[in-house]
XYZ file of C-alpha atoms in Angstrom:
728
model
C 359.920 171.283 67.725
C 359.874 173.983 70.381
C 362.444 176.776 70.049
C 363.435 176.167 73.660
C 366.521 173.990 73.977
C 366.713 171.177 76.524
C 370.054 169.897 75.243
C 373.312 170.890 76.888
C 376.562 172.022 75.299
C 378.960 169.134 75.918
C 382.735 168.879 75.651
C 385.245 166.053 76.250
C 386.117 165.774 79.902
C 389.796 165.775 78.901
C 391.719 166.892 75.842
C 392.031 163.966 73.446
C 394.982 164.955 71.273
C 392.782 164.956 68.183
C 389.496 166.407 66.988
C 386.858 165.012 69.377
C 384.224 162.626 68.074
C 381.020 162.618 70.137
C 378.727 159.578 70.060
C 375.407 158.214 71.253
C 373.627 154.987 70.370
C 369.843 154.776 70.608
C 366.931 152.564 69.612
C 364.216 153.586 67.153
C 361.093 151.800 68.347
C 358.514 151.896 65.579
C 357.628 153.500 62.269
C 359.034 157.022 61.983
C 356.880 159.712 60.440
C 359.408 162.518 60.677
C 362.726 163.203 62.398
C 364.763 166.405 62.648
C 368.160 167.208 64.098
C 368.975 170.665 65.451
C 372.682 171.109 65.950
C 375.365 173.690 66.622
C 378.872 173.644 68.004
C 381.771 175.559 69.480
C 384.054 174.839 66.574
C 383.054 173.408 63.193
C 381.175 170.114 63.103
C 380.264 167.171 60.895
C 377.311 165.069 62.055
C 376.477 161.561 60.866
C 373.714 159.103 61.599
C 374.632 155.498 60.952
C 377.693 156.662 59.061
C 375.828 158.939 56.663
C 376.150 162.736 56.696
C 373.047 164.538 57.960
C 373.486 167.295 55.354
C 375.714 168.533 52.567
C 377.019 171.500 54.569
C 380.663 171.855 55.606
C 382.398 174.083 58.149
C 379.125 174.614 60.033
C 378.078 176.615 62.000
C 380.484 178.995 60.305
C 381.759 182.188 61.886
C 379.422 184.607 63.601
C 379.890 187.020 66.485
C 379.948 184.082 68.881
C 379.574 186.189 72.024
C 376.192 187.344 70.716
C 375.005 184.847 68.074
C 375.748 181.164 67.522
C 373.873 179.729 64.558
C 372.316 176.288 64.433
C 371.100 174.087 61.592
C 367.993 171.941 61.361
C 368.289 168.760 59.271
C 365.596 166.370 58.120
C 367.098 162.996 59.085
C 364.021 160.798 58.697
C 365.601 158.624 56.007
C 368.796 158.054 58.004
C 367.291 156.298 61.048
C 367.491 152.557 61.645
C 366.239 150.332 64.459
C 369.592 150.673 66.217
C 371.044 154.040 65.331
C 374.286 155.831 66.110
C 374.660 159.600 66.012
C 378.238 160.907 65.863
C 379.501 164.468 65.716
C 383.089 165.358 64.830
C 384.185 168.824 65.984
C 387.201 170.767 64.757
C 388.736 174.066 65.848
C 387.390 176.227 63.018
C 387.066 179.915 63.775
C 386.119 179.296 67.408
C 389.378 177.841 68.708
C 391.735 178.063 65.747
C 394.144 180.764 64.687
C 392.593 184.072 63.703
C 394.031 187.340 62.489
C 397.288 188.700 61.170
C 398.659 189.569 64.618
C 398.766 186.008 65.896
C 396.738 184.290 68.562
C 394.093 181.605 68.733
C 391.120 180.494 70.819
C 389.831 184.057 71.207
C 386.304 182.804 71.883
C 387.128 179.878 74.156
C 389.450 176.937 74.687
C 386.846 174.136 74.847
C 385.255 172.607 71.781
C 381.664 171.531 72.185
C 378.459 170.366 70.535
C 374.795 170.905 71.298
C 372.222 168.792 69.492
C 368.588 167.726 69.711
C 367.171 164.861 67.688
C 363.373 164.913 67.589
C 361.730 161.691 66.356
C 357.990 161.675 65.645
C 356.444 158.216 65.242
C 353.454 157.552 63.017
C 351.423 156.441 66.059
C 351.848 159.852 67.687
C 354.683 159.023 70.065
C 357.708 161.290 70.315
C 361.316 160.522 71.196
C 364.070 163.047 71.907
C 367.790 162.423 71.946
C 369.710 165.398 73.362
C 373.321 166.091 74.208
C 374.098 165.717 77.897
C 376.815 164.327 80.143
C 374.799 161.260 81.158
C 374.175 159.556 77.815
C 376.904 160.787 75.470
C 380.557 159.761 75.259
C 383.550 160.989 73.300
C 386.596 159.534 71.637
C 389.572 160.503 69.537
C 389.535 160.694 65.761
C 391.792 160.423 62.733
C 392.153 164.228 62.664
C 395.353 164.809 64.591
C 395.435 168.543 63.923
C 393.163 171.029 62.169
C 393.408 174.748 61.559
C 391.889 177.057 58.969
C 395.199 178.798 58.265
C 397.634 175.934 58.687
C 395.710 172.935 57.357
C 395.014 169.444 58.674
C 396.810 166.251 59.638
C 394.709 163.152 58.945
C 396.058 159.765 60.083
C 394.095 157.037 58.314
C 395.593 154.387 60.603
C 393.071 155.502 63.206
C 390.257 154.411 60.890
C 391.186 150.764 61.272
C 391.742 150.909 65.022
C 388.961 149.911 67.417
C 387.438 153.198 68.624
C 387.441 154.052 72.302
C 384.002 155.373 73.274
C 384.264 155.169 77.046
C 385.617 158.674 77.574
C 383.173 160.888 79.453
C 381.934 164.313 78.453
C 381.068 167.271 80.588
C 378.468 169.979 80.239
C 379.725 173.488 79.601
C 378.331 176.681 81.032
C 376.511 177.869 77.930
C 373.549 180.188 77.401
C 371.241 178.646 74.763
C 369.738 182.096 74.275
C 372.711 182.806 71.994
C 371.487 180.143 69.567
C 369.855 181.493 66.432
C 368.786 179.704 63.259
C 370.710 180.191 60.052
C 369.301 183.000 57.946
C 371.979 182.797 55.276
C 373.015 179.849 53.134
C 375.340 177.159 54.459
C 378.795 176.473 53.058
C 378.852 173.518 50.656
C 381.041 171.842 48.057
C 380.179 173.637 44.817
C 382.189 171.976 42.065
C 385.395 170.089 41.364
C 388.318 171.198 39.210
C 390.754 168.667 37.696
C 394.453 169.438 37.319
C 395.293 171.420 34.190
C 398.955 170.498 34.387
C 401.261 168.338 36.534
C 405.039 168.705 36.316
C 408.285 168.601 38.266
C 409.706 171.898 39.500
C 413.394 172.908 39.211
C 413.822 171.765 42.828
C 412.394 168.347 41.972
C 408.982 168.861 43.568
C 405.697 167.744 42.037
C 403.577 170.786 41.199
C 399.951 170.923 40.080
C 398.224 173.792 38.309
C 394.433 173.673 38.558
C 394.126 176.517 36.063
C 391.939 178.620 38.361
C 392.606 180.469 41.589
C 389.955 178.985 43.865
C 389.018 178.339 47.482
C 388.579 174.908 48.990
C 390.849 171.883 49.237
C 392.399 168.956 47.359
C 391.001 165.447 47.738
C 392.281 162.129 46.429
C 392.588 158.384 46.943
C 395.941 156.791 47.711
C 397.366 153.353 48.489
C 400.723 152.718 50.125
C 402.534 151.314 53.145
C 401.080 152.177 56.533
C 402.644 155.333 57.953
C 403.547 156.786 54.562
C 402.888 160.520 54.507
C 401.617 162.616 51.614
C 401.912 166.355 52.045
C 399.980 168.960 50.036
C 400.984 172.624 50.169
C 398.882 175.321 48.530
C 399.563 178.735 47.001
C 398.042 181.163 44.532
C 401.134 181.751 42.401
C 404.526 180.410 41.453
C 407.751 182.253 42.166
C 411.061 181.285 40.581
C 409.440 178.113 39.316
C 408.421 176.960 42.782
C 405.335 177.349 44.953
C 404.989 181.030 45.893
C 404.165 180.880 49.598
C 405.589 184.245 50.726
C 402.231 186.092 50.269
C 400.674 183.651 52.763
C 402.793 185.202 55.530
C 402.839 182.584 58.296
C 399.778 180.595 57.200
C 401.146 177.112 56.507
C 398.308 176.122 54.125
C 399.543 172.525 54.278
C 397.589 169.276 54.629
C 399.305 166.076 55.719
C 397.820 162.654 55.075
C 399.147 159.456 56.666
C 398.260 156.199 54.928
C 396.710 153.187 56.659
C 398.242 150.518 54.431
C 395.023 149.983 52.497
C 393.147 152.206 50.052
C 392.546 155.576 51.694
C 390.273 158.426 50.633
C 391.344 161.814 51.951
C 389.364 165.052 52.039
C 390.392 167.792 54.521
C 386.975 169.280 55.259
C 387.873 171.219 58.425
C 390.121 173.732 56.729
C 390.184 175.670 53.475
C 392.846 177.192 51.283
C 393.041 179.855 48.599
C 395.112 178.378 45.791
C 395.661 177.700 42.136
C 398.793 175.615 42.622
C 399.578 172.680 44.882
C 402.849 170.972 45.730
C 402.732 167.243 46.467
C 405.513 165.545 48.427
C 405.740 161.963 49.603
C 406.640 158.492 48.361
C 403.151 158.082 46.874
C 401.666 160.515 44.356
C 397.887 160.083 43.991
C 396.517 159.809 40.469
C 392.950 161.019 41.072
C 393.640 164.460 42.502
C 390.944 167.083 42.198
C 390.317 170.476 43.739
C 387.010 170.946 45.540
C 385.551 174.460 45.312
C 383.866 175.486 48.558
C 381.788 178.557 49.361
C 378.374 179.610 50.625
C 375.542 178.156 48.554
C 374.643 181.289 46.600
C 372.323 181.265 43.594
C 373.840 182.921 40.523
C 371.565 185.689 39.256
C 373.458 188.035 36.943
C 375.464 187.491 33.756
C 377.575 189.702 31.509
C 379.362 189.029 28.227
C 380.686 191.342 25.524
C 382.829 191.438 22.407
C 386.071 192.060 24.343
C 387.656 188.843 25.622
C 389.770 190.641 28.222
C 386.696 192.331 29.692
C 384.952 188.967 29.809
C 387.889 187.518 31.722
C 387.858 190.498 34.079
C 384.205 189.814 34.781
C 384.901 186.099 35.342
C 387.640 187.134 37.770
C 385.121 189.205 39.719
C 382.775 186.216 39.889
C 385.502 183.874 41.126
C 386.720 186.354 43.748
C 383.151 186.695 44.985
C 382.795 182.937 45.292
C 386.142 182.546 47.024
C 385.540 185.310 49.539
C 381.874 184.597 50.238
C 382.639 181.575 52.363
C 380.146 182.014 55.225
C 380.948 185.740 55.462
C 382.346 188.387 53.120
C 386.098 188.311 53.664
C 389.001 190.285 52.273
C 391.034 187.272 51.163
C 390.912 183.480 51.528
C 394.564 182.435 51.685
C 396.873 184.217 54.159
C 396.734 184.625 57.926
C 393.822 187.050 57.750
C 390.551 186.051 56.002
C 388.568 188.597 57.970
C 385.236 190.293 57.333
C 386.674 193.705 56.514
C 383.780 196.126 56.383
C 385.251 198.465 53.776
C 385.563 195.774 51.121
C 381.900 194.814 51.159
C 380.773 198.437 51.592
C 381.952 199.215 48.050
C 381.287 195.785 46.535
C 377.783 194.961 47.776
C 376.021 196.250 44.646
C 378.245 194.192 42.348
C 377.737 191.092 44.482
C 373.961 191.572 44.572
C 373.853 191.523 40.768
C 376.033 188.437 40.392
C 374.415 186.328 43.123
C 371.404 186.354 45.406
C 373.217 187.576 48.519
C 370.169 188.918 50.364
C 370.175 186.353 53.181
C 373.954 185.941 53.135
C 374.600 189.622 53.797
C 371.589 190.012 56.084
C 373.135 187.405 58.371
C 376.480 189.227 58.346
C 374.717 192.535 59.025
C 373.115 190.983 62.105
C 376.627 190.379 63.416
C 377.609 193.930 62.482
C 374.683 195.314 64.455
C 375.520 193.132 67.464
C 379.190 194.141 67.474
C 378.258 197.798 66.925
C 375.781 197.830 69.785
C 378.378 196.340 72.116
C 380.844 199.055 71.009
C 378.518 202.021 71.653
C 377.720 202.655 68.006
C 381.221 202.086 66.632
C 381.280 199.834 63.561
C 384.560 197.902 63.813
C 387.024 197.393 60.972
C 386.119 193.713 60.731
C 382.945 191.724 61.419
C 383.049 189.518 63.455
C 385.432 191.714 65.389
C 388.423 189.696 66.539
C 390.690 192.759 66.525
C 389.122 193.790 69.828
C 390.857 190.810 71.436
C 394.286 192.053 70.366
C 396.460 195.136 70.911
C 395.880 197.836 68.324
C 398.467 197.716 65.539
C 400.659 200.832 65.581
C 399.206 201.979 62.252
C 395.664 201.948 63.753
C 396.010 204.025 66.944
C 392.850 204.214 69.038
C 390.528 203.360 66.138
C 387.055 204.802 66.003
C 384.446 204.945 63.248
C 386.209 205.065 59.905
C 384.897 206.282 56.551
C 383.976 203.626 53.987
C 384.700 200.834 56.486
C 382.161 201.843 59.145
C 379.851 203.100 56.387
C 379.153 199.452 55.589
C 376.430 199.725 58.249
C 374.567 202.015 55.841
C 375.779 201.177 52.360
C 375.329 197.408 52.473
C 371.654 197.368 53.545
C 371.005 200.163 51.047
C 372.537 198.089 48.238
C 370.353 195.136 49.264
C 367.256 197.334 49.268
C 368.035 198.656 45.809
C 368.755 195.166 44.482
C 365.901 193.197 46.031
C 363.280 195.720 47.140
C 362.689 193.925 50.452
C 361.889 196.444 53.173
C 362.769 194.013 55.970
C 366.500 194.651 55.545
C 366.004 198.355 56.211
C 363.695 197.661 59.139
C 366.118 195.253 60.779
C 369.189 197.438 60.191
C 367.703 200.894 60.749
C 368.906 201.235 64.343
C 372.411 200.287 63.228
C 372.344 202.734 60.325
C 371.187 205.596 62.533
C 373.667 204.766 65.283
C 376.538 204.942 62.817
C 375.844 208.436 61.497
C 375.097 209.719 64.984
C 378.422 208.448 66.264
C 380.303 210.013 63.367
C 378.628 213.323 64.180
C 380.546 213.306 67.485
C 383.827 212.926 65.599
C 383.474 216.006 63.389
C 385.738 218.972 63.856
C 384.195 222.361 64.728
C 384.239 223.250 61.025
C 381.794 220.389 60.368
C 384.082 218.090 58.380
C 385.320 214.643 59.401
C 389.063 215.164 59.624
C 390.122 214.352 63.174
C 390.166 210.573 63.687
C 392.135 207.785 62.028
C 391.166 207.056 58.434
C 392.190 204.427 55.918
C 391.355 207.066 53.314
C 391.957 206.183 49.680
C 393.682 202.985 50.766
C 396.122 201.423 48.292
C 396.376 204.465 46.067
C 398.812 203.182 43.419
C 401.018 206.223 44.041
C 401.276 205.561 47.786
C 404.467 203.980 49.140
C 404.192 200.163 49.127
C 404.761 200.044 52.888
C 402.341 202.935 53.624
C 399.095 202.172 51.755
C 397.138 204.862 53.626
C 399.374 207.709 52.329
C 397.212 208.492 49.342
C 396.986 211.622 47.216
C 393.456 212.342 48.439
C 393.115 214.248 51.687
C 391.612 211.839 54.262
C 389.168 214.522 55.390
C 387.828 214.940 51.872
C 387.275 211.189 51.566
C 385.711 210.857 55.015
C 383.416 213.869 54.780
C 382.177 212.813 51.345
C 381.425 209.317 52.654
C 379.653 210.733 55.705
C 377.463 212.904 53.496
C 376.486 209.899 51.410
C 375.563 207.929 54.540
C 373.486 210.830 55.892
C 371.478 211.170 52.682
C 370.787 207.431 52.630
C 369.730 207.226 56.281
C 367.506 210.286 55.866
C 365.731 208.600 52.961
C 365.400 205.343 54.902
C 363.992 207.164 57.922
C 361.314 208.768 55.752
C 360.574 205.461 54.064
C 360.103 203.694 57.404
C 357.916 206.409 58.883
C 360.376 208.167 61.211
C 359.796 211.838 60.267
C 361.755 213.311 63.187
C 364.785 211.198 62.324
C 364.413 212.058 58.657
C 364.439 215.765 59.476
C 367.459 215.321 61.758
C 369.517 213.478 59.168
C 368.454 215.753 56.310
C 369.603 218.763 58.300
C 372.897 217.043 59.151
C 373.425 216.225 55.484
C 372.798 219.845 54.500
C 375.315 221.090 57.071
C 377.877 218.508 55.969
C 377.511 219.416 52.298
C 377.915 223.077 53.155
C 381.003 222.343 55.264
C 382.528 220.209 52.509
C 382.192 222.990 49.966
C 383.387 225.650 52.395
C 386.440 223.737 53.605
C 387.432 221.693 50.567
C 386.216 223.383 47.372
C 387.826 226.598 46.157
C 386.036 229.356 44.286
C 387.309 228.037 40.953
C 385.891 224.579 41.716
C 389.167 222.896 42.662
C 388.625 220.189 45.282
C 391.333 219.877 47.888
C 394.090 217.445 46.834
C 393.182 218.063 43.179
C 393.290 214.320 42.466
C 391.052 211.771 40.800
C 389.541 210.356 43.981
C 388.649 213.778 45.387
C 386.696 214.740 42.254
C 385.221 211.273 41.865
C 383.638 211.250 45.316
C 382.459 214.860 45.099
C 380.690 214.053 41.818
C 379.186 210.636 42.549
C 378.100 211.476 46.105
C 376.525 214.703 44.767
C 378.345 217.223 46.930
C 378.632 219.903 44.242
C 376.182 222.267 42.584
C 375.654 222.005 38.816
C 378.354 224.489 37.768
C 380.977 223.021 40.041
C 379.919 219.500 39.057
C 380.623 220.245 35.392
C 383.978 221.819 36.223
C 384.882 218.876 38.458
C 384.059 216.505 35.616
C 386.333 218.410 33.259
C 389.166 218.365 35.774
C 388.620 214.665 36.506
C 388.763 213.804 32.797
C 391.974 215.818 32.451
C 393.567 214.023 35.413
C 392.569 210.645 34.022
C 394.100 211.560 30.667
C 397.241 212.887 32.370
C 397.672 209.497 34.033
C 397.721 207.843 30.624
C 394.338 206.291 31.447
C 396.002 204.149 34.061
C 394.203 203.848 37.391
C 395.243 206.569 39.828
C 392.613 205.926 42.491
C 392.749 203.747 45.571
C 390.169 201.873 47.569
C 387.735 204.777 47.898
C 387.877 206.216 44.409
C 388.215 203.133 42.226
C 384.637 201.818 42.580
C 383.200 205.162 41.461
C 385.613 206.779 39.007
C 383.983 205.407 35.840
C 380.592 206.553 37.148
C 381.955 210.037 37.822
C 383.278 210.280 34.280
C 380.035 208.975 32.798
C 377.819 211.330 34.787
C 379.781 214.371 33.665
C 379.758 213.508 29.972
C 383.125 211.775 29.681
C 382.056 208.275 28.671
C 384.943 207.943 26.216
C 387.410 208.534 29.053
C 385.607 206.002 31.249
C 385.974 203.337 28.574
C 389.621 204.196 27.964
C 390.269 203.867 31.684
C 388.460 200.523 31.843
C 390.220 199.098 28.791
C 393.767 200.232 29.613
C 396.178 197.279 29.832
C 399.303 198.792 31.357
C 399.787 198.664 35.118
C 397.974 199.959 37.115
C 394.715 199.032 35.409
C 391.852 196.593 35.618
C 393.069 194.655 32.606
C 396.761 194.496 33.536
C 396.216 191.493 35.867
C 394.188 189.824 33.116
C 397.108 190.178 30.710
C 399.280 188.571 33.405
C 397.042 185.506 33.551
C 394.954 186.428 36.597
C 391.832 184.353 37.219
C 390.686 186.395 40.238
C 390.862 190.061 41.276
C 394.102 191.101 42.970
C 394.510 193.152 46.152
C 397.109 195.404 44.525
C 397.201 196.508 40.916
C 400.758 195.158 40.820
C 400.459 192.111 43.051
C 402.532 190.501 40.315
C 405.112 192.671 38.570
C 405.508 192.714 34.794
C 408.565 190.426 35.013
C 406.441 187.761 36.740
C 407.826 188.283 40.231
C 405.542 188.779 43.211
C 405.181 192.267 44.695
C 407.778 192.516 47.492
C 405.306 194.047 49.945
C 404.012 192.045 52.883
C 400.366 192.671 51.953
C 399.852 190.957 48.602
C 396.796 188.858 47.854
C 395.732 187.438 44.508
C 392.095 187.028 45.511
C 390.530 190.274 46.734
C 387.201 191.351 45.271
C 387.202 195.046 46.270
C 388.859 196.453 43.122
C 386.356 194.434 41.101
C 383.576 196.805 42.198
C 383.813 198.320 38.713
C 381.576 195.406 37.711
C 378.625 197.421 38.999
C 379.338 200.098 36.369
C 379.811 197.418 33.736
C 376.414 195.918 34.551
C 374.589 199.268 34.453
C 376.462 201.211 31.779
C 377.901 198.599 29.430
C 375.237 195.951 29.971
C 372.449 198.469 30.409
C 370.536 197.001 33.383
C 369.791 199.244 36.379
C 366.908 199.585 38.858
C 364.651 202.615 38.480
C 362.845 201.474 41.604
C 364.117 199.178 44.368
C 364.111 195.514 43.472
C 363.834 196.236 39.717
C 360.077 196.639 39.942
C 360.794 199.328 37.377
C 363.884 199.041 35.193
C 366.213 201.431 33.418
C 367.589 199.924 30.221
C 370.344 202.355 29.293
C 373.357 200.766 27.603
C 376.083 203.191 26.673
C 378.308 201.471 24.096
C 381.891 202.606 23.769
C 385.492 201.520 23.768
C 385.173 199.767 20.442
C 382.783 197.139 21.804
C 380.453 195.791 19.124
C 378.032 193.772 21.250
C 377.044 192.953 24.826
C 374.605 190.560 26.469
C 373.431 190.868 30.077
C 370.761 189.209 32.156
C 369.518 189.411 35.720
C 367.139 187.212 37.688
C 365.157 189.585 39.901
C 362.395 189.008 42.436
C 359.963 189.707 39.572
C 361.591 187.519 36.950
C 364.346 187.651 34.370
C 365.597 190.831 32.685
C 367.588 190.493 29.480
C 369.364 193.172 27.477
C 371.402 192.523 24.352
C 372.849 195.130 22.041
C 375.051 195.105 19.001
C 376.381 197.610 16.525
C 376.042 196.698 12.860
C 377.134 199.118 10.136
C 377.267 201.897 12.687
C 373.720 201.348 13.948
C 372.906 200.378 17.524
C 370.292 197.668 17.948
C 368.926 196.810 21.402
C 366.786 193.827 22.349
C 365.323 193.732 25.837
C 362.974 191.490 27.760
C 361.282 192.433 31.023
C 359.275 190.194 33.372
C 355.510 190.293 33.150
C 354.127 193.206 35.150
C 357.436 195.081 35.222
C 357.754 198.421 33.405
C 360.836 200.323 32.438
C 362.478 203.052 30.436
C 364.677 202.518 27.381
C 367.283 205.272 27.241
C 369.628 205.383 24.247
C 372.163 208.015 23.236
C 370.685 210.594 20.882
C 367.112 209.322 21.216
C 364.186 210.282 23.448
C 363.425 207.892 26.283
C 360.853 205.202 25.528
C 358.490 203.611 28.032
C 358.724 199.813 28.109
């Protein structure tokens, strides 16, 4: 099939009061050798031929930067065709026309839903038939979906299933540039698994509550029979509060699905929304008996595993996995439940390495980076807070005055492709993103103060420092300029290396010189003669150490001071968004492995294991999203499914598990487990582009034994404490 589209984007001529269902009937005249359907939509779609789904994807075409890129799918539909065939496409609001963002508003991209499709039929005798969307041959009608919204849920009226459909309503062609259409590069969203109820009971208020035992993302489906017009309502939430469904953290997201019975046996599955939930509340005269939760996320292949002798650490790692699954639904989001669910750049900037170990996210994140580059180019080099950028359609919140490039968040343009390069060794990600990477550091250069540090524009800084006021998460202990300048230096060193790797020597020299000046400015402005880093807090030392801003003497002194600060905090976490992903690395690099393990294994709040002791099955946004007495944090910003603080998994994989790349893509491997914390064994594995790596260690009678397996053709180094390195 030619890449050129002859189909037109069509929309109902009038609003129908329900999700539109587009239809065409056509004749298949002969033996079919092969048939494909290319399809996209303004809104999310479900296509069927002769009543059967054309694919297993849901919520397609997902959410991209619609002004620049609208993805389409190609399905093999050969087996679905009959002599007289009917192609229908149901279109819901999705991200295109539904509610988006925490400031309110909807339909930021347009107020008309639409579909564009081309069916290409190749007959065995060489003939070809094409069925394309246009105003002349297609019609539209209403559907059983009375309302649909990603935040608020769906209303499905099964009585419309038994009614005679009205297909005489005309469609019209929209003004649409097919040049925006681009094929999927990442995986589609699909149903991944089902989870049965773990417990069903009646709440103190007399409501039926269901605990699925796992905080997940997706929906509830069931079969029900009852009088026509009977309504069953399902509300969703991540936690309970005072024995009832805890909906306050959802803010104004309704997260409620309503199902109206037809009078016969009805099967309900709300596939044009999704919810983040562990608990559901069922109201109505009929309570279904075959309820199950359907887990939905992008179809990612699991690649990395980790297991050790500490059950709490194992649960922490499982929580990281589940938060990755829940927030990798078409794009990397901050949370999946409240009125937000946005592609915050800072979250994935620090988490990309962890994600790339757990799953094959190469195509998934490459697709998102294409949107980042498109949004950045349209904003003159500025990488927005969220990708796709819907904040540009709204007034700036008062806490984000005149936003510009922002450390850690905008650095995603550099750090994410670098993490993919290190994990997969595929040069194409650097080639495709190089212009974006270079544009970011060049824009930041214009924001520096005359002293050469980045301290003049708005910064999130060490966001959610546990010592910051609950209503002012940016008021961290770490000076924002220290955080920003350290992050800028890291980005400069990466882009300089990429420029050299790609054969851009002038750029490499430019960025190397900028990095040298930035490092000098950091030490001049922020590091005193005795080695104290401004703010004298854990995050300041952590970033200076891990991003290699200090000379050897100052590095050692910074490590000593960092270890002392960690001990002074009682080994409870004292870092926020910027410092937390790197603090265990900083301790390890400066010879304080014991302190790193004590920090990791601490159970009192704030700590990584505190949520685990409170029954968490995903990573929380705040260390104290739930307070020790079981009540929910009173702050407005409280999510129970936020992967960012789970970025410590990267350290666990490399330092506890012992698997790290010596060369990009693990073509050469460092096997360097560093046991500690009382752990007696650990098993890790990783499926790389070259094959499977396995490392298992245990301690028996005080002796460390390590077994490792590398793919054929892959070399490595075995590095063990107190022993010389060994070539593998």
